[in-house]
XYZ file of C-alpha atoms in Angstrom:
364
model
C 85.902 66.975 70.012
C 84.087 69.352 67.430
C 79.984 68.740 68.140
C 77.333 69.227 65.649
C 73.978 68.641 67.260
C 70.729 68.617 65.016
C 68.123 70.193 67.050
C 64.955 68.928 64.880
C 61.928 70.385 66.561
C 60.169 71.355 63.196
C 61.441 68.700 60.870
C 64.494 68.653 59.012
C 64.984 69.285 54.895
C 68.130 70.027 52.643
C 67.851 73.526 52.435
C 67.503 73.929 56.606
C 70.147 71.732 57.176
C 72.537 73.469 54.742
C 71.023 77.157 56.029
C 71.557 76.044 59.644
C 75.111 74.813 59.154
C 76.159 78.095 57.837
C 74.405 80.327 60.409
C 76.173 78.436 63.360
C 79.479 79.313 61.231
C 79.916 77.357 58.492
C 82.361 79.347 55.817
C 79.494 79.951 53.079
C 82.149 81.102 51.020
C 84.142 77.812 51.202
C 80.492 75.867 50.371
C 79.592 78.003 48.143
C 83.116 77.520 45.571
C 83.207 73.920 46.062
C 79.554 73.364 44.909
C 80.675 74.380 41.667
C 83.012 71.467 40.870
C 79.582 69.209 40.773
C 79.314 69.247 36.447
C 74.991 69.991 36.716
C 73.871 73.174 35.395
C 73.935 76.436 36.270
C 72.634 76.956 39.358
C 73.554 79.721 42.324
C 72.144 79.459 46.204
C 70.323 83.072 47.475
C 70.204 83.648 51.404
C 68.365 85.492 52.920
C 67.528 86.348 56.499
C 63.588 85.578 57.369
C 61.395 85.396 60.229
C 59.979 82.820 62.119
C 57.279 83.345 65.037
C 59.250 85.261 66.926
C 63.445 83.547 65.543
C 65.419 85.206 62.752
C 66.479 82.433 60.758
C 68.700 81.891 57.476
C 66.383 80.906 55.167
C 68.586 79.382 51.466
C 66.878 78.674 48.113
C 68.557 77.280 44.802
C 67.536 79.524 42.110
C 68.042 77.746 38.751
C 69.586 79.017 35.500
C 65.289 79.748 34.143
C 67.289 80.092 30.240
C 68.775 76.535 30.703
C 65.996 74.318 33.209
C 67.260 70.658 32.878
C 65.799 68.306 30.851
C 66.075 64.604 32.042
C 66.714 62.387 34.949
C 69.470 61.755 37.007
C 69.821 58.324 38.062
C 71.437 57.067 41.299
C 74.304 55.890 40.243
C 75.032 59.138 37.861
C 74.834 61.131 41.052
C 77.697 58.842 42.963
C 80.031 59.572 39.639
C 79.610 63.330 39.668
C 80.288 63.017 43.581
C 83.355 60.944 43.227
C 84.883 62.749 40.244
C 84.374 66.424 41.523
C 87.341 67.004 43.273
C 86.365 67.189 46.828
C 88.524 66.031 49.744
C 87.317 62.445 51.215
C 85.481 64.003 53.879
C 83.259 65.155 51.874
C 82.793 62.807 49.367
C 82.471 59.961 52.487
C 79.601 62.598 53.512
C 77.625 62.826 50.847
C 77.800 59.409 49.519
C 76.464 57.957 52.845
C 72.850 60.326 52.847
C 72.627 59.438 49.030
C 73.337 55.796 49.428
C 70.122 55.490 52.547
C 68.006 57.978 50.025
C 68.770 55.496 47.029
C 68.159 52.495 48.929
C 65.074 54.054 50.637
C 63.951 54.803 46.764
C 64.878 51.402 45.107
C 62.672 49.239 48.168
C 59.630 51.327 48.481
C 59.756 51.181 43.858
C 61.074 47.966 44.001
C 63.680 48.489 41.401
C 67.531 47.993 41.810
C 69.597 51.128 44.087
C 71.315 52.248 40.502
C 67.799 52.727 38.453
C 66.648 55.173 40.969
C 66.440 58.163 39.477
C 65.210 62.265 40.395
C 63.288 63.679 39.165
C 64.681 67.250 37.062
C 64.184 70.267 39.001
C 64.137 68.270 42.433
C 67.352 66.246 41.833
C 69.509 69.598 41.750
C 67.846 70.695 44.586
C 68.706 67.660 46.166
C 72.722 67.362 44.843
C 73.318 71.071 46.686
C 71.882 70.230 49.578
C 73.078 66.997 50.010
C 76.693 68.334 49.221
C 75.992 71.416 50.522
C 75.568 69.578 54.274
C 78.453 67.677 53.205
C 80.447 71.553 52.679
C 79.779 72.960 55.654
C 79.927 69.523 58.041
C 83.323 69.889 56.847
C 83.849 73.613 57.300
C 82.974 73.025 60.735
C 85.658 69.847 61.390
C 82.313 68.233 62.563
C 84.252 65.235 64.754
C 80.598 63.703 65.791
C 76.883 64.875 65.115
C 74.330 64.040 67.823
C 69.961 64.736 66.346
C 67.107 64.880 68.561
C 64.288 62.892 67.492
C 62.729 63.460 63.972
C 59.083 64.803 64.007
C 58.156 63.686 60.177
C 54.358 64.897 60.169
C 51.262 63.367 58.724
C 48.601 64.045 56.132
C 49.640 63.706 52.423
C 51.589 64.732 50.032
C 51.526 65.555 46.370
C 54.105 63.549 44.067
C 54.906 62.927 40.803
C 52.992 59.032 41.240
C 50.136 60.848 42.949
C 48.595 61.767 46.419
C 50.944 60.087 49.272
C 50.675 59.729 53.277
C 52.956 61.996 55.286
C 55.917 60.561 56.213
C 56.633 59.769 52.262
C 57.344 56.169 52.192
C 61.449 56.097 51.112
C 61.702 59.252 54.051
C 59.735 56.472 57.144
C 61.945 53.973 55.304
C 65.133 55.952 55.983
C 63.913 56.530 59.435
C 63.147 52.752 60.436
C 65.281 51.958 63.670
C 65.939 56.106 64.665
C 63.938 58.382 66.989
C 60.919 59.721 65.407
C 58.787 62.337 67.207
C 55.338 63.076 67.623
C 53.697 65.876 65.933
C 49.858 67.426 65.438
C 50.924 69.004 61.971
C 49.374 67.980 59.188
C 52.084 68.464 56.683
C 55.659 67.020 55.571
C 57.828 67.951 58.472
C 60.513 65.657 57.121
C 61.550 65.905 53.973
C 63.230 62.566 52.333
C 66.106 64.507 51.771
C 66.005 65.891 55.052
C 65.738 61.961 56.904
C 69.357 61.185 54.708
C 70.832 63.407 55.976
C 70.224 62.300 59.912
C 70.154 58.203 58.839
C 73.217 59.034 56.820
C 75.551 61.843 58.773
C 74.080 61.415 62.545
C 76.175 59.124 65.241
C 74.001 58.880 67.986
C 69.934 60.856 68.958
C 69.384 62.689 71.926
C 66.019 64.295 73.051
C 68.158 67.159 75.049
C 71.926 68.660 74.006
C 74.590 66.605 74.656
C 77.494 67.290 77.095
C 79.269 70.477 75.475
C 80.879 73.749 75.400
C 78.485 75.720 73.319
C 80.574 78.025 70.871
C 77.625 78.446 68.083
C 74.043 78.750 67.374
C 72.907 78.520 63.772
C 68.968 78.719 62.346
C 67.772 77.462 58.985
C 64.741 78.538 57.743
C 62.088 76.322 56.208
C 59.477 77.668 53.448
C 55.993 77.352 54.951
C 54.908 79.105 58.533
C 53.931 76.803 61.765
C 50.681 77.660 63.203
C 52.347 77.120 66.437
C 55.990 77.331 66.846
C 59.007 78.425 64.494
C 59.254 76.356 61.421
C 62.897 76.282 61.782
C 65.747 74.115 62.452
C 68.289 74.347 64.899
C 72.048 74.291 64.749
C 73.978 73.362 67.705
C 78.023 73.569 67.814
C 80.534 72.620 70.223
C 83.080 71.122 71.782
C 83.464 68.332 74.313
C 86.341 66.237 75.589
C 85.626 62.542 76.910
C 87.111 63.173 80.594
C 85.188 66.091 81.032
C 82.301 64.319 82.657
C 85.075 62.571 84.512
C 86.803 65.678 86.104
C 83.523 66.974 87.171
C 82.824 64.292 89.085
C 85.903 63.882 90.924
C 85.710 67.605 92.003
C 83.807 67.367 94.943
C 85.261 64.160 96.649
C 89.126 66.238 96.074
C 87.695 69.441 97.760
C 86.636 66.856 100.121
C 89.835 65.492 100.393
C 91.437 68.845 101.280
C 88.563 69.455 103.502
C 89.854 65.910 105.860
C 92.971 65.304 105.330
C 93.530 62.986 107.767
C 90.817 60.752 106.487
C 92.674 59.479 103.501
C 96.265 58.953 104.842
C 96.533 55.011 104.303
C 97.173 53.145 101.258
C 98.018 55.946 99.113
C 101.153 54.979 98.053
C 101.194 53.113 94.547
C 97.404 52.570 94.636
C 97.483 51.978 91.049
C 99.756 48.880 91.003
C 98.043 47.408 94.346
C 94.323 48.207 94.675
C 93.372 44.941 93.791
C 94.980 43.328 96.788
C 93.519 45.729 98.943
C 91.619 42.315 101.238
C 94.898 40.749 101.466
C 97.096 44.458 102.239
C 94.095 44.254 105.547
C 95.360 41.006 107.297
C 98.780 42.892 107.077
C 97.713 46.034 108.491
C 99.696 46.163 111.709
C 103.011 45.096 109.577
C 102.454 48.201 106.999
C 102.571 50.863 109.371
C 105.801 52.146 108.514
C 105.486 52.334 105.217
C 102.943 54.877 106.226
C 105.268 58.170 105.097
C 106.903 56.706 101.839
C 103.150 55.924 100.830
C 102.303 59.647 101.974
C 104.673 61.071 99.656
C 102.897 59.624 96.156
C 99.920 61.288 97.728
C 99.313 64.379 95.145
C 99.778 61.617 92.463
C 97.059 59.555 93.575
C 93.603 62.089 94.071
C 92.489 60.469 91.407
C 92.033 56.768 93.770
C 90.995 59.211 96.791
C 87.223 57.453 95.973
C 88.498 54.052 96.273
C 90.937 55.061 98.945
C 88.124 55.644 101.003
C 87.091 51.802 101.530
C 90.202 50.911 102.410
C 89.695 53.695 105.515
C 86.179 52.875 106.478
C 87.667 49.752 107.167
C 90.398 50.731 108.168
C 88.659 52.774 111.095
C 86.878 49.320 112.362
C 89.963 47.837 112.740
C 92.031 51.161 115.219
C 88.664 51.506 117.179
C 89.085 47.436 117.526
C 92.500 48.544 119.009
C 91.285 50.935 120.736
C 89.450 48.928 122.922
C 92.234 46.459 123.988
C 94.713 50.059 124.715
C 92.568 50.951 127.394
C 92.758 47.058 129.364
C 96.045 45.832 127.938
C 97.564 49.381 127.599
C 101.443 48.709 128.217
C 101.254 44.925 127.162
C 100.020 45.566 123.903
C 102.339 48.188 123.093
C 104.660 45.588 124.147
C 103.871 42.672 121.905
C 103.406 45.399 119.017
C 106.580 46.125 119.171
C 107.394 42.287 119.376
C 105.551 41.757 116.083
C 106.990 44.683 114.583
C 110.783 43.960 115.224
C 110.994 41.997 111.685
C 109.409 44.452 110.512
C 112.151 47.271 107.742
C 112.277 49.923 110.047
C 112.488 51.251 113.500
C 110.824 50.702 116.863
C 110.331 54.184 117.284
C 109.325 54.663 114.116
C 106.607 52.321 114.465
C 105.082 53.394 117.897
C 104.637 56.991 116.356
C 102.265 55.724 113.358
C 100.639 53.516 116.083
C 99.834 56.582 118.657
C 98.929 58.451 115.252
C 96.273 55.745 114.281
C 94.311 55.843 117.769
C 93.297 60.188 117.013
C 90.642 58.362 114.388
C-alpha cells in the first residue's frame, strides 16, 4: 500500500503541496502535460530550488501571460464542469472535485449563498485551479492509496482580502478544518490558506502527530513564499509503502525465536489449533486421553507457529496438571501406571505409545 504523509509543521498551501509532492517524486512532466487540458487562460509553472532556514526546497509559482490577463470571475459550478470535461482519469477527477467541494461549501456557508454561486476572483481562481488539479495529478502519479497529515497549524493575526481585513485563520479555512486536528502556532500570519485547508480536508484519510508506520521511499520539501523567523517555511511530504500485516508480523518475531530456543515448552496441542483452540477448556478435561495424539500434532507444528501465543495458555495449564500428576507418581508410582494403562485401554493407540508420552510429560 502506497502511503503519502503531509508533515505540515509550517502549515500548508496549494503551491507548497504541489511542490513538495513533485520534490518527493511525482512526475512533473505528467502533471504539466495534463494541466494543459484545463480550458483557462494561458499559464506556465515555474520551478526553482530555494533555501529555507537551511533546508533546500522546491518552489513552484504559477506564471500567467501578462498580455492576456483573466477578466472574469469563475463560479464553483464552472470549475466543476471544467474538471469533469477535461478528460482526466477518474482518480484525478475525484481528488479535484473533493477538494473544490470542501472549498466551495465552506465559502458558501460563510457568505450565506448557495454553493453554485460561490465565485473565485480572477488571478486567485487560476492559481487555485492549477494548484488543486496539480495536487490531484501528483497524488495520482505517486499512486497514493492512503494519505495522512500531521495536525495543521493555521496561524493567527489578520489577513487582507477582497472583503477587507479578516482574522486568521480565514473564516473559510477554519470552517474546512472543522472536526480535524489543528496545531497551535506563535506566528501572526496565515500559515494555512483556504486551498491548503481544502487539500487537507478533501483528500486526507487520517491524521498522525508523527510519521505513520511505513517503509520510507522518498521525501520532498515544498517552499512557501514568506520566511519564518525561527523555522523553515516548508511543507514536508514523505512517501512510503506499508502493509497491514507488517505490525503483526513484527510483534510475532520475538515469540517465534523463543519457540526455537525452548521447543519442549510448546509441544502440546499444536495440531489442528486453528479449528480447536476455542475448545481448550474441554480439551484439558480429556488431557490424559489426548497424549496419544502428540506425534500427529507435532507434524503440524510448522503450520501453526503463529498460534504459539495462545498455546502458552495451554502450556501453563498443562504444566500444573503435570506437577499434580508428578506428586502422585512418587507415592503411587506403580499403581498409578497400571491405573493409567487401564484407562488408556480405550484409546486409539497402543499402551506402549501412551507410556512414552506419560514419561515425557514428567520431564517438565
